[in-house]
């Protein structure tokens, strides 16, 4: 008897060779095999007689090979042509490029075959023909138990696995299901199953592979059958359960707890340089509620580029500091850390706090002093990049952790910074407009606050696509803006800011632009400059002492200079959508109208064009994220890899978002009772079900 976690080699029909083949393709257990669900279904329960075929119809036919030949054509290469008959009539089938090897080796007069596809009329001889139909060569075996797997039913069609054909897989899966020891341990609670009409696991696996007569083929092909829906739900449900449990756990953890009073509230108000937007007020209230609660805050603050997350973070810092705790802000780049530092000094400095910044390349003695002050509690707010994670960074009383642009960090880094305090409150901020579905699967253990409103007085950014041919006109536009006293960014793609970076394009661009704008102040900024140099340049640009900032992508995130109104991106075709959106977010921060120019060569690839079209058509980060998700697939979305996006086997983040929402609410409901949550936690950590989504970390 097989269990889901039994090694695949024990399935009937799997010898050592097939076992190693399957294993090398990630199919190690019976469960792995059974979760390779059919990529399609064909209704072979009734076969059309050849005499009844009409052009334009989709049909399955069961016939005998009458004759076959390979024709060499001048225009279309090798064509395998097979003529079949079922006694009522004849039909042709043609496969271009000679068909698959399995097919061309197997065709022999007299052999039985099943074809499935669209019936066409051949323009060449006006006969009825199937072009490149799905096919199956039948064995001349006496009808056995398994013969009925292929014909006379709704047949599952599988993706080949390492040379194992759909037909072979059908047999292996049939054997595995037949030998499965029952009842299966079903991870979905019966009550949830009943409520949503999901079949139990065993029924589900049987029906998904071998639908029964009367099952809706169209529904099966849309992955919308009850069996499909159940498996999709299950993958999401298990993931969301883990998240729900983690949240439950952290709610019953005692964390750092802050208080607010009249004095603290007035401090918070005092730092505000402007009226907060309604959205900022709302998220601040959500944050403060968390800060005052017994459990540690675990909150994600999402807000599009320029929506004003920083000030909200600073307000939380005030609450922490006024409660006698330390706070840390971690930013992904030196420049952003530097900018936060300058801002913090300006905004928070007047309240008399001691603020430190941890720079890379800081002098040894200075660093030592900084660490001592931090450990002694003399520094109240520390700002830095991932240097903050170093072992030597020790706090006296860390109560608030803020991570800016979380998409640049991984989950591990977030957790590591948190361990520097004793259950500190944590706020992670991101402008990466990840679609909601992704957010739910990556940041599912965080509570979500969203700033969905821009500060008032912003003028829209106009985005244009320009080819290098019209570069002179574009530079003319830049000159116009500068005459009005505005500043410009010009960005070159140096994607990897590593040791062996190729800075050539940015450097050359800098020289070129210095020539073109010889009467203007042009500076070059890149990741390999020393911290002080970078800081000096940024400071000068922010103060309006520079007109053009030529830069690599180091300015991608966070940089905030309201007087800069032009963002010119050279070789825009080489940037990802998220990056383009971030870069564009550097302008449009003041009341003046801004311009973003995406410069590319005449000829660019198709996806690059789609990215650029998307940028031109909208500034809505969430819409762009949806496009990005479509163009790249969830696994490739910026920064999500290291964030531990689980891989789903049946579910699809793009198509199944409704099911994801359902799974999330069911999971939340399920862990509402503490007792139930604890029981589940034990079960989940004890069980090594092969049905859990691959990559899902164990509960801890
Ligand atoms: P992001 O969310 O991208 O980090 P920032 O916090 O850098 O955005 O804010 C962008 C700019 O908007 C900053 O210059 C900030 O001072 C300004 N800003 C933020 N909130 C408001 C507001 N309520 N009214 C006016 N300006 C604001
Ligand atoms: Mg920011």
XYZ file of C-alpha atoms and ligand atoms in Angstrom:
728
model
C 0.000 0.000 0.000
C 1.238 3.472 -0.871
C 1.064 6.626 1.150
C 1.425 10.111 -0.221
C 4.922 10.351 1.164
C 6.007 6.932 -0.140
C 8.937 7.030 -2.511
C 7.788 7.100 -6.127
C 9.832 3.994 -6.933
C 7.218 1.864 -5.184
C 4.541 2.753 -7.692
C 3.733 -0.158 -9.982
C 5.388 0.366 -13.333
C 8.179 2.539 -11.948
C 11.493 0.748 -12.201
C 14.845 2.099 -11.070
C 15.355 3.942 -14.349
C 11.998 5.688 -14.261
C 12.394 6.361 -10.564
C 15.619 8.251 -11.071
C 14.148 10.040 -14.060
C 11.135 11.162 -12.074
C 13.209 12.091 -9.053
C 15.465 14.254 -11.160
C 12.349 16.147 -12.279
C 11.216 16.829 -8.739
C 8.796 13.917 -8.528
C 10.086 12.101 -5.472
C 6.993 10.820 -3.776
C 3.619 9.432 -4.677
C 2.181 12.782 -3.624
C 4.483 14.608 -6.035
C 3.299 12.367 -8.836
C -0.362 12.846 -7.988
C 0.031 16.607 -7.906
C 1.213 16.626 -11.489
C -2.316 17.281 -12.525
C -3.368 17.014 -16.176
C -2.585 20.014 -18.321
C -5.775 19.328 -20.293
C -8.662 16.952 -20.677
C -10.088 15.453 -23.828
C -13.551 14.138 -24.128
C -12.966 10.771 -25.674
C -16.098 9.285 -24.251
C -17.727 9.431 -27.619
C -15.895 9.238 -30.888
C -17.230 10.827 -33.983
C -17.526 8.539 -36.987
C -15.343 9.769 -39.811
C -18.344 10.018 -42.099
C -19.937 12.533 -39.743
C -16.991 14.950 -39.567
C -17.539 18.549 -40.626
C -14.937 21.216 -41.105
C -14.637 23.546 -38.138
C -15.700 21.023 -35.527
C -13.578 19.812 -32.589
C -13.655 16.065 -32.602
C -12.157 12.916 -31.191
C -11.853 10.047 -33.619
C -10.760 6.479 -33.161
C -9.494 4.943 -36.375
C -6.971 2.679 -37.993
C -3.962 3.883 -39.922
C -4.527 3.201 -43.578
C -1.392 4.709 -45.007
C 1.310 7.111 -43.953
C 4.133 8.977 -45.632
C 6.538 11.794 -45.104
C 6.543 14.581 -47.639
C 9.410 16.994 -48.051
C 8.026 20.416 -48.955
C 9.918 23.471 -49.964
C 7.985 25.940 -47.879
C 6.910 24.017 -44.820
C 9.682 21.463 -44.239
C 8.918 17.853 -43.536
C 5.270 16.910 -43.186
C 4.078 13.614 -41.787
C 0.826 12.695 -43.451
C -1.367 9.894 -42.141
C -4.585 8.697 -43.684
C -6.969 6.979 -41.293
C -10.158 5.037 -41.710
C -12.846 3.711 -39.446
C -14.794 1.872 -42.117
C -17.239 4.714 -42.627
C -14.868 7.134 -44.312
C -11.331 8.478 -44.434
C -9.648 11.445 -42.812
C -6.191 12.949 -43.198
C -3.922 14.117 -40.437
C -0.823 16.203 -41.003
C 1.975 17.038 -38.654
C 4.468 19.664 -39.640
C 8.181 19.193 -39.055
C 7.624 15.465 -39.319
C 5.693 15.197 -36.051
C 7.191 14.017 -32.793
C 9.656 11.150 -32.824
C 7.278 8.966 -30.852
C 4.701 9.514 -33.544
C 6.889 9.046 -36.587
C 8.379 5.901 -35.120
C 4.994 4.480 -34.237
C 2.922 5.047 -37.343
C 2.356 1.796 -39.164
C -0.500 0.743 -41.375
C -3.125 -1.131 -39.427
C -2.300 0.441 -36.100
C -5.060 2.076 -34.113
C -4.948 5.686 -33.280
C -6.902 8.320 -31.484
C -6.895 11.851 -32.778
C -8.256 14.891 -31.111
C -8.439 18.337 -32.567
C -10.116 20.720 -34.954
C -11.296 19.374 -38.288
C -10.131 21.561 -41.158
C -10.445 21.565 -44.880
C -7.076 21.298 -46.579
C -6.595 24.212 -48.971
C -4.277 21.987 -50.925
C -6.717 19.221 -51.908
C -9.882 20.325 -50.058
C -10.030 17.086 -48.097
C -10.929 16.989 -44.401
C -7.790 17.079 -42.325
C -6.552 17.443 -38.762
C -3.520 19.741 -38.574
C -1.133 18.832 -35.750
C -3.840 17.091 -33.726
C -3.277 15.614 -30.297
C -2.827 11.932 -30.857
C -2.382 8.657 -29.170
C -1.157 5.413 -30.710
C -2.994 2.488 -29.207
C -1.341 -0.806 -28.382
C -2.657 -3.921 -29.984
C -3.284 -5.338 -26.565
C -6.434 -7.260 -25.837
C -8.678 -4.812 -24.058
C -7.336 -4.785 -20.512
C -8.171 -2.880 -17.408
C -5.988 0.007 -18.464
C -7.110 0.192 -22.082
C -10.111 2.077 -20.844
C -7.806 4.744 -19.452
C -7.234 6.154 -22.891
C -10.502 5.806 -24.722
C -14.173 5.784 -23.945
C -13.727 8.424 -21.251
C -12.649 11.927 -20.491
C -8.924 11.406 -20.828
C -6.314 13.352 -18.859
C -3.453 14.759 -20.896
C -0.176 15.200 -19.045
C 2.875 17.280 -19.598
C 5.673 14.862 -20.434
C 8.113 14.317 -17.599
C 11.599 13.478 -18.795
C 10.452 11.528 -21.813
C 7.562 9.791 -20.080
C 4.621 10.346 -22.373
C 1.176 11.390 -21.357
C -0.002 7.856 -21.968
C 2.683 6.331 -19.777
C 2.029 8.808 -17.004
C -1.650 8.005 -17.168
C -0.809 4.412 -16.330
C 1.561 5.255 -13.520
C -0.896 7.632 -11.939
C -3.682 5.122 -12.295
C -1.537 2.510 -10.551
C -0.593 4.933 -7.787
C -4.208 5.845 -7.128
C -5.257 2.193 -7.120
C -2.640 1.298 -4.517
C -3.138 4.291 -2.284
C -3.806 3.316 1.293
C -7.043 4.880 2.430
C -8.520 6.848 4.023
C -6.131 9.679 3.267
C -5.283 12.146 5.959
C -7.204 15.175 4.741
C -5.652 18.530 5.673
C -8.847 20.498 5.073
C -11.135 20.358 8.094
C -14.427 18.600 7.279
C -16.510 21.620 8.216
C -14.664 23.805 5.726
C -14.996 21.119 3.065
C -18.700 20.796 3.558
C -19.298 24.509 3.584
C -17.646 25.042 0.204
C -18.577 21.792 -1.453
C -15.028 20.537 -1.733
C -14.626 16.787 -2.216
C -12.411 14.944 0.244
C -8.797 14.497 -0.772
C -9.180 10.984 -2.060
C -12.193 11.689 -4.230
C -10.463 14.812 -5.403
C -7.310 13.059 -6.570
C -9.296 10.346 -8.304
C -11.536 12.760 -10.117
C -8.848 15.206 -11.109
C -6.948 12.458 -12.897
C -9.815 10.289 -14.029
C -12.999 12.287 -14.324
C -16.136 10.230 -14.492
C -18.809 10.177 -17.160
C -20.838 13.334 -17.054
C -18.103 15.565 -15.598
C -17.943 18.900 -17.321
C -14.941 18.887 -19.645
C -14.945 22.610 -20.139
C -14.901 23.151 -16.382
C -12.046 20.684 -16.032
C -10.053 22.489 -18.657
C -10.610 25.788 -16.899
C -9.363 24.214 -13.642
C -12.756 25.023 -12.201
C -14.048 21.559 -11.360
C -14.769 20.876 -7.684
C -11.592 18.783 -7.545
C -9.487 21.581 -8.987
C -11.052 24.174 -6.770
C -10.351 22.048 -3.763
C -6.675 21.554 -4.563
C -6.203 25.241 -5.279
C -7.963 26.142 -2.070
C -5.866 23.630 -0.166
C -2.554 25.070 -1.278
C -3.618 28.569 -0.325
C -5.335 27.445 2.849
C -2.256 25.739 4.250
C -0.145 28.777 3.531
C -2.667 31.171 5.034
C -3.051 28.909 8.048
C 0.617 29.237 8.769
C 0.331 33.005 8.475
C -2.808 33.119 10.583
C -1.101 31.020 13.218
C 1.944 33.235 13.271
C -0.259 36.245 13.749
C -2.194 34.473 16.438
C 1.037 33.557 18.132
C 2.387 37.056 18.006
C -0.895 38.397 19.349
C -0.514 36.283 22.433
C 3.141 37.209 22.769
C 3.897 40.027 25.127
C 5.876 42.593 23.253
C 7.221 46.047 23.818
C 4.318 48.250 24.773
C 4.208 52.000 24.422
C 1.931 54.528 25.977
C 0.659 57.773 24.599
C -0.426 60.789 26.550
C -1.093 64.461 25.949
C 2.606 65.314 25.971
C 3.552 62.613 23.482
C 0.655 63.484 21.212
C 1.785 67.084 21.116
C 5.347 66.002 20.262
C 4.000 63.950 17.382
C 2.045 66.955 16.139
C 5.003 69.264 16.563
C 7.162 67.430 14.015
C 4.591 67.645 11.238
C 5.784 70.087 8.562
C 2.403 69.877 6.784
C -1.155 68.688 7.231
C -1.190 64.932 6.983
C -3.483 63.396 4.417
C -6.498 61.437 5.590
C -4.688 58.251 4.604
C -1.623 59.200 6.635
C -3.820 59.924 9.652
C -5.577 56.612 9.286
C -2.417 54.527 9.054
C -0.842 56.401 11.936
C -3.838 55.507 14.072
C -3.469 51.853 13.035
C 0.184 51.958 13.966
C -0.364 53.675 17.299
C -3.052 51.151 18.207
C -0.490 48.416 17.644
C 2.180 50.260 19.599
C -0.101 50.569 22.595
C -1.206 46.943 22.518
C 0.412 44.155 24.526
C 1.470 42.253 21.426
C 4.406 43.424 19.311
C 3.484 45.283 16.163
C 4.101 43.465 12.879
C 2.860 45.802 10.253
C 3.437 46.400 6.588
C 2.962 49.966 5.458
C 2.322 50.031 1.771
C 2.045 53.215 -0.184
C 2.992 54.163 -3.683
C 6.136 56.100 -4.398
C 5.788 59.599 -2.972
C 2.711 58.877 -0.882
C 4.471 60.086 2.272
C 5.474 57.066 4.306
C 8.528 58.643 5.905
C 6.719 61.117 8.101
C 4.439 58.379 9.395
C 7.518 56.370 10.324
C 9.003 59.382 12.104
C 5.827 59.810 14.100
C 6.106 56.227 15.288
C 9.728 56.970 16.196
C 8.611 59.866 18.391
C 6.258 57.565 20.293
C 9.050 55.026 20.835
C 11.605 57.589 21.940
C 9.208 59.381 24.258
C 8.586 56.000 25.886
C 12.276 55.701 26.613
C 13.030 53.153 23.925
C 15.467 53.196 21.018
C 14.444 52.992 17.386
C 16.259 51.764 14.287
C 15.591 52.565 10.655
C 17.137 50.298 8.060
C 17.266 51.409 4.429
C 18.505 49.460 1.422
C 20.954 51.999 0.041
C 23.529 54.349 1.511
C 21.955 57.285 -0.229
C 18.555 56.583 1.188
C 19.960 56.019 4.669
C 21.772 59.314 4.323
C 18.640 61.096 3.220
C 16.661 59.656 6.111
C 19.388 60.817 8.436
C 19.297 64.361 7.110
C 15.506 64.361 7.261
C 15.465 62.934 10.754
C 17.859 65.602 11.940
C 15.680 68.278 10.400
C 12.327 66.887 11.549
C 13.184 65.140 14.811
C 16.272 67.091 15.790
C 14.285 70.025 17.217
C 12.827 67.689 19.830
C 16.345 67.144 21.090
C 16.794 63.482 20.263
C 20.218 62.035 19.635
C 20.336 60.542 16.187
C 23.113 58.461 14.656
C 23.858 57.152 11.214
C 25.888 54.067 10.485
C 27.710 54.540 7.217
C 29.802 52.079 5.324
C 33.422 53.108 5.235
C 33.045 55.009 8.477
C 36.328 55.367 10.409
C 37.093 52.621 12.920
C 37.246 54.861 15.940
C 34.095 56.671 14.967
C 32.297 53.370 14.476
C 33.456 52.089 17.818
C 32.161 55.184 19.534
C 28.843 54.855 17.702
C 28.448 51.256 18.816
C 29.281 52.181 22.392
C 26.747 54.973 22.402
C 24.148 52.688 20.912
C 24.788 49.964 23.473
C 24.699 52.497 26.273
C 21.468 54.003 25.023
C 23.025 57.387 24.312
C 21.889 57.187 20.731
C 18.117 57.069 20.559
C 17.550 56.695 16.846
C 19.995 54.893 14.583
C 19.735 54.911 10.817
C 21.728 52.695 8.503
C 21.832 50.117 5.773
C 22.180 46.380 6.381
C 25.298 47.202 8.423
C 22.758 47.464 11.215
C 22.481 43.702 11.044
C 26.102 43.138 11.954
C 26.722 41.321 15.143
C 28.474 44.276 16.698
C 25.314 46.377 16.521
C 23.903 46.066 20.016
C 21.107 48.117 21.468
C 20.338 49.114 24.992
C 16.577 49.055 24.691
C 15.365 48.605 21.135
C 11.628 49.097 20.964
C 10.903 49.976 17.351
C 12.312 48.559 14.135
C 11.528 50.251 10.842
C 12.551 48.771 7.543
C 12.217 51.014 4.534
C 11.713 49.608 1.070
C 11.325 46.125 2.448
C 11.281 44.618 -1.056
C 15.036 45.123 -1.162
C 15.505 42.990 1.908
C 14.527 39.425 2.638
C 12.343 38.120 5.385
C 15.415 36.785 7.140
C 16.939 40.229 7.391
C 13.759 41.629 8.837
C 13.719 38.925 11.497
C 17.385 39.419 12.230
C 16.995 43.086 12.993
C 14.031 42.261 15.207
C 16.117 39.924 17.347
C 18.232 42.885 18.407
C 15.423 43.845 20.727
C 13.095 41.867 22.916
C 9.920 41.515 20.839
C 10.195 45.059 19.447
C 7.474 46.696 17.417
C 8.181 46.338 13.723
C 7.057 48.443 10.810
C 8.097 47.522 7.307
C 7.462 49.944 4.507
C 7.322 49.290 0.831
C 6.506 51.272 -2.246
C 6.849 48.261 -4.424
C 3.372 48.010 -5.632
C 3.033 44.304 -5.310
C -0.362 43.056 -6.299
C -2.579 42.173 -3.402
C -2.372 38.470 -4.130
C 1.388 38.528 -3.896
C 1.299 40.614 -0.760
C -0.973 38.063 0.807
C 1.418 35.246 0.077
C 4.678 36.986 0.910
C 3.717 39.272 3.735
C 0.838 37.193 5.003
C 2.097 37.299 8.564
C 1.984 41.085 8.653
C -0.952 43.368 9.242
C -1.430 45.711 6.355
C -1.804 49.479 6.322
C -2.156 51.242 3.025
C -1.611 54.887 2.129
C -3.856 55.155 -0.891
C -3.772 58.886 -1.382
C -1.103 61.289 -2.566
C -0.293 64.497 -0.683
C -2.131 67.467 -2.154
C -0.680 69.774 -4.745
C 1.099 67.215 -6.834
C 1.034 67.776 -10.542
C 0.786 64.722 -12.678
C 3.897 63.360 -14.326
C 3.856 63.185 -18.073
C 5.676 60.154 -19.427
C 6.927 59.863 -22.978
C 8.808 57.281 -24.949
C 11.561 58.747 -27.098
C 13.999 57.094 -29.413
C 17.604 58.170 -29.470
C 17.031 59.810 -32.822
C 15.184 62.681 -31.146
C 17.660 63.017 -28.278
C 18.520 66.612 -29.302
C 14.889 67.718 -28.842
C 14.804 65.998 -25.480
C 17.943 67.773 -24.336
C 16.229 70.961 -25.470
C 13.369 70.176 -23.096
C 15.847 69.662 -20.286
C 17.425 73.033 -21.064
C 13.975 74.681 -20.966
C 13.273 73.240 -17.550
C 16.623 74.395 -16.239
C 15.951 77.910 -17.521
C 12.863 77.811 -15.291
C 15.127 76.924 -12.386
C 14.287 73.236 -12.277
C 16.616 70.296 -11.909
C 16.976 67.077 -13.884
C 17.953 63.480 -13.314
C 19.562 61.462 -16.061
C 19.831 57.781 -15.231
C 21.956 55.142 -16.894
C 21.576 51.438 -16.420
C 24.304 50.090 -14.238
C 22.252 47.473 -12.604
C 24.775 45.711 -10.444
C 26.477 48.072 -8.078
C 29.215 45.575 -7.407
C 32.960 45.737 -7.483
C 33.293 44.928 -11.125
C 30.608 47.291 -12.310
C 30.728 48.728 -15.706
C 30.293 52.420 -15.160
C 31.195 53.261 -18.688
C 27.780 54.345 -19.863
C 27.126 56.621 -16.908
C 30.594 58.119 -17.102
C 30.343 58.681 -20.834
C 26.879 60.086 -20.382
C 28.222 62.443 -17.792
C 30.917 63.681 -20.152
C 28.452 64.067 -22.989
C 25.952 65.981 -20.870
C 28.643 68.170 -19.352
C 29.423 69.195 -22.922
C 25.822 69.790 -23.933
C 24.987 71.738 -20.803
C 28.325 73.451 -20.469
C 26.735 76.460 -18.782
C 25.111 74.259 -16.133
C 26.326 72.345 -13.137
C 26.335 68.645 -13.883
C 27.399 65.971 -11.414
C 27.872 62.226 -11.537
C 26.640 59.940 -8.794
C 27.247 56.219 -8.586
C 27.580 53.465 -6.059
C 31.352 53.349 -5.983
C 31.884 56.835 -4.712
C 32.858 57.170 -1.092
C 30.035 57.884 1.332
C 31.128 61.457 1.922
C 31.246 62.130 -1.805
C 27.794 60.698 -2.333
C 26.489 62.666 0.574
C 28.033 65.887 -0.686
C 26.523 65.421 -4.132
C 23.080 64.582 -2.796
C 23.215 67.507 -0.429
C 24.193 69.858 -3.236
C 21.460 68.537 -5.498
C 18.848 68.814 -2.757
C 20.000 72.379 -2.071
C 19.555 73.271 -5.735
C 23.270 73.842 -6.301
C 23.371 71.274 -9.098
C 21.255 71.341 -12.242
C 21.718 67.875 -13.654
C 22.358 64.752 -11.675
C 23.724 61.989 -13.865
C 23.340 58.789 -11.982
C 23.158 55.048 -11.958
C 20.232 53.375 -10.289
C 21.545 54.309 -6.839
C 18.867 56.966 -6.763
C 16.191 54.435 -7.538
C 14.544 54.352 -4.160
C 13.513 56.988 -1.740
C 15.378 60.045 -2.965
C 13.205 63.091 -2.515
C 13.955 66.442 -4.158
C 10.825 68.423 -4.966
C 12.469 70.870 -7.381
C 13.602 68.085 -9.727
C 11.091 67.886 -12.541
C 12.697 65.817 -15.264
C 13.646 62.176 -15.127
C 15.420 61.052 -18.239
C 16.093 57.329 -18.307
C 18.619 56.233 -20.887
C 18.271 52.694 -22.213
C 14.915 52.380 -20.554
C 14.476 49.067 -22.330
C 17.002 47.549 -19.981
C 15.110 48.327 -16.800
C 12.395 46.302 -15.181
C 8.958 47.778 -14.710
C 9.214 48.111 -10.947
C 12.509 49.913 -11.342
C 11.165 52.294 -13.965
C 8.261 53.118 -11.701
C 10.568 53.772 -8.759
C 12.813 55.974 -10.845
C 9.907 57.950 -12.189
C 8.800 58.426 -8.594
C 11.810 60.698 -8.069
C 9.997 63.455 -9.925
C 6.512 64.864 -9.514
C 7.218 65.570 -5.872
C 6.538 69.263 -6.006
C 3.775 71.434 -7.395
C 5.396 71.831 -10.828
C 4.447 69.586 -13.715
C 7.081 66.910 -14.262
C 8.303 64.943 -17.198
C 9.650 61.424 -17.435
C 11.401 60.455 -20.649
C 12.024 56.821 -21.458
C 14.796 56.818 -24.001
C 15.457 53.698 -26.053
C 17.061 52.704 -29.320
C 14.811 52.463 -32.375
C 14.483 48.714 -32.080
C 13.509 47.098 -28.808
C 12.130 43.713 -27.821
C 8.477 42.986 -27.408
C 8.356 42.762 -23.613
C 10.467 45.892 -23.315
C 7.904 47.635 -25.490
C 5.064 46.369 -23.328
C 6.816 47.671 -20.238
C 7.316 51.052 -21.801
C 3.761 51.220 -23.105
C 2.524 50.428 -19.614
C 4.686 53.188 -18.137
C 3.398 55.693 -20.652
C -0.225 54.751 -20.088
C -0.379 54.884 -16.290
C 1.345 56.154 -13.163
C -0.664 53.864 -10.928
C 1.830 51.571 -9.254
C -0.700 48.857 -8.652
C -1.770 48.726 -12.265
C 1.887 48.518 -13.263
C 2.442 45.733 -10.804
C -0.337 43.726 -12.383
C 1.286 44.191 -15.769
C 4.625 43.199 -14.312
C 3.129 40.100 -12.808
C 1.631 39.178 -16.139
C 4.848 39.814 -18.063
C 7.143 38.046 -15.681
C 5.155 35.659 -13.579
C 5.108 35.751 -9.795
C 8.437 34.016 -9.273
C 10.305 36.750 -11.063
C 8.684 39.773 -9.487
C 11.216 42.133 -8.050
C 12.681 40.958 -4.840
C 10.140 38.287 -4.271
C 12.566 35.444 -4.705
C 14.466 36.075 -1.547
C 11.257 37.017 0.191
C 10.315 33.369 0.075
C 7.393 33.274 -2.279
C 6.123 29.705 -2.090
C 5.784 27.752 -5.283
C 2.342 26.461 -5.950
C 1.747 23.268 -7.838
C -1.864 23.626 -8.739
C -2.776 27.132 -7.725
C -1.905 30.124 -9.844
C -1.537 33.504 -8.188
C -2.646 35.363 -11.240
C -5.775 33.375 -11.933
C -6.864 32.226 -8.532
C -6.905 35.391 -6.464
C -10.527 34.886 -5.433
C -9.685 31.511 -4.037
C -6.751 33.045 -2.205
C -9.048 35.512 -0.479
C -11.392 32.716 0.478
C -8.518 30.667 1.862
C -7.290 33.623 3.860
C -10.619 34.313 5.485
C -11.201 30.632 6.196
C -7.773 30.345 7.766
C -8.395 33.378 9.946
C -11.723 31.961 11.040
C -10.144 28.641 11.756
C -7.519 29.914 14.158
C -9.929 32.195 15.978
C -10.272 29.678 18.736
C -6.999 29.566 20.539
C -7.413 25.941 21.419
C -8.029 24.985 17.821
C -5.054 27.067 16.708
C -2.713 25.346 19.106
C -3.904 21.902 18.112
C -3.420 22.745 14.472
C 0.007 24.137 15.137
C 1.067 20.841 16.667
C -0.446 18.837 13.832
C 1.117 20.979 11.153
C 4.574 20.810 12.578
C 4.300 17.059 13.110
C 3.049 16.347 9.641
C 5.249 16.198 6.627
C 2.481 16.010 4.112
C 3.638 16.084 0.567
C 0.612 18.171 -0.218
C 1.888 21.277 1.532
C 3.032 23.869 -0.967
C 6.648 23.380 -1.896
C 8.905 25.798 -0.102
C 6.491 26.464 2.714
C 8.535 26.811 5.831
C 7.540 24.938 8.920
C 5.667 26.739 11.595
C 7.930 28.191 14.185
P 7.549 57.781 0.128
O 6.216 57.252 0.564
O 7.811 57.478 -1.317
O 8.657 57.371 1.034
P 8.107 60.401 1.159
O 7.833 60.039 2.559
O 9.522 60.545 0.738
O 7.390 59.366 0.195
O 7.276 61.682 0.816
C 7.348 62.299 -0.437
C 7.305 63.812 -0.312
O 6.007 64.236 0.044
C 8.229 64.353 0.749
O 8.849 65.501 0.252
C 7.319 64.682 1.890
O 7.837 65.734 2.668
C 6.068 65.106 1.168
N 4.838 64.892 1.936
C 4.516 63.790 2.641
N 3.305 63.919 3.208
C 2.837 65.123 2.867
C 1.633 65.860 3.160
N 0.657 65.352 3.902
N 1.503 67.088 2.613
C 2.475 67.603 1.849
N 3.630 66.991 1.562
C 3.826 65.757 2.046
Mg 10.396 56.453 1.038
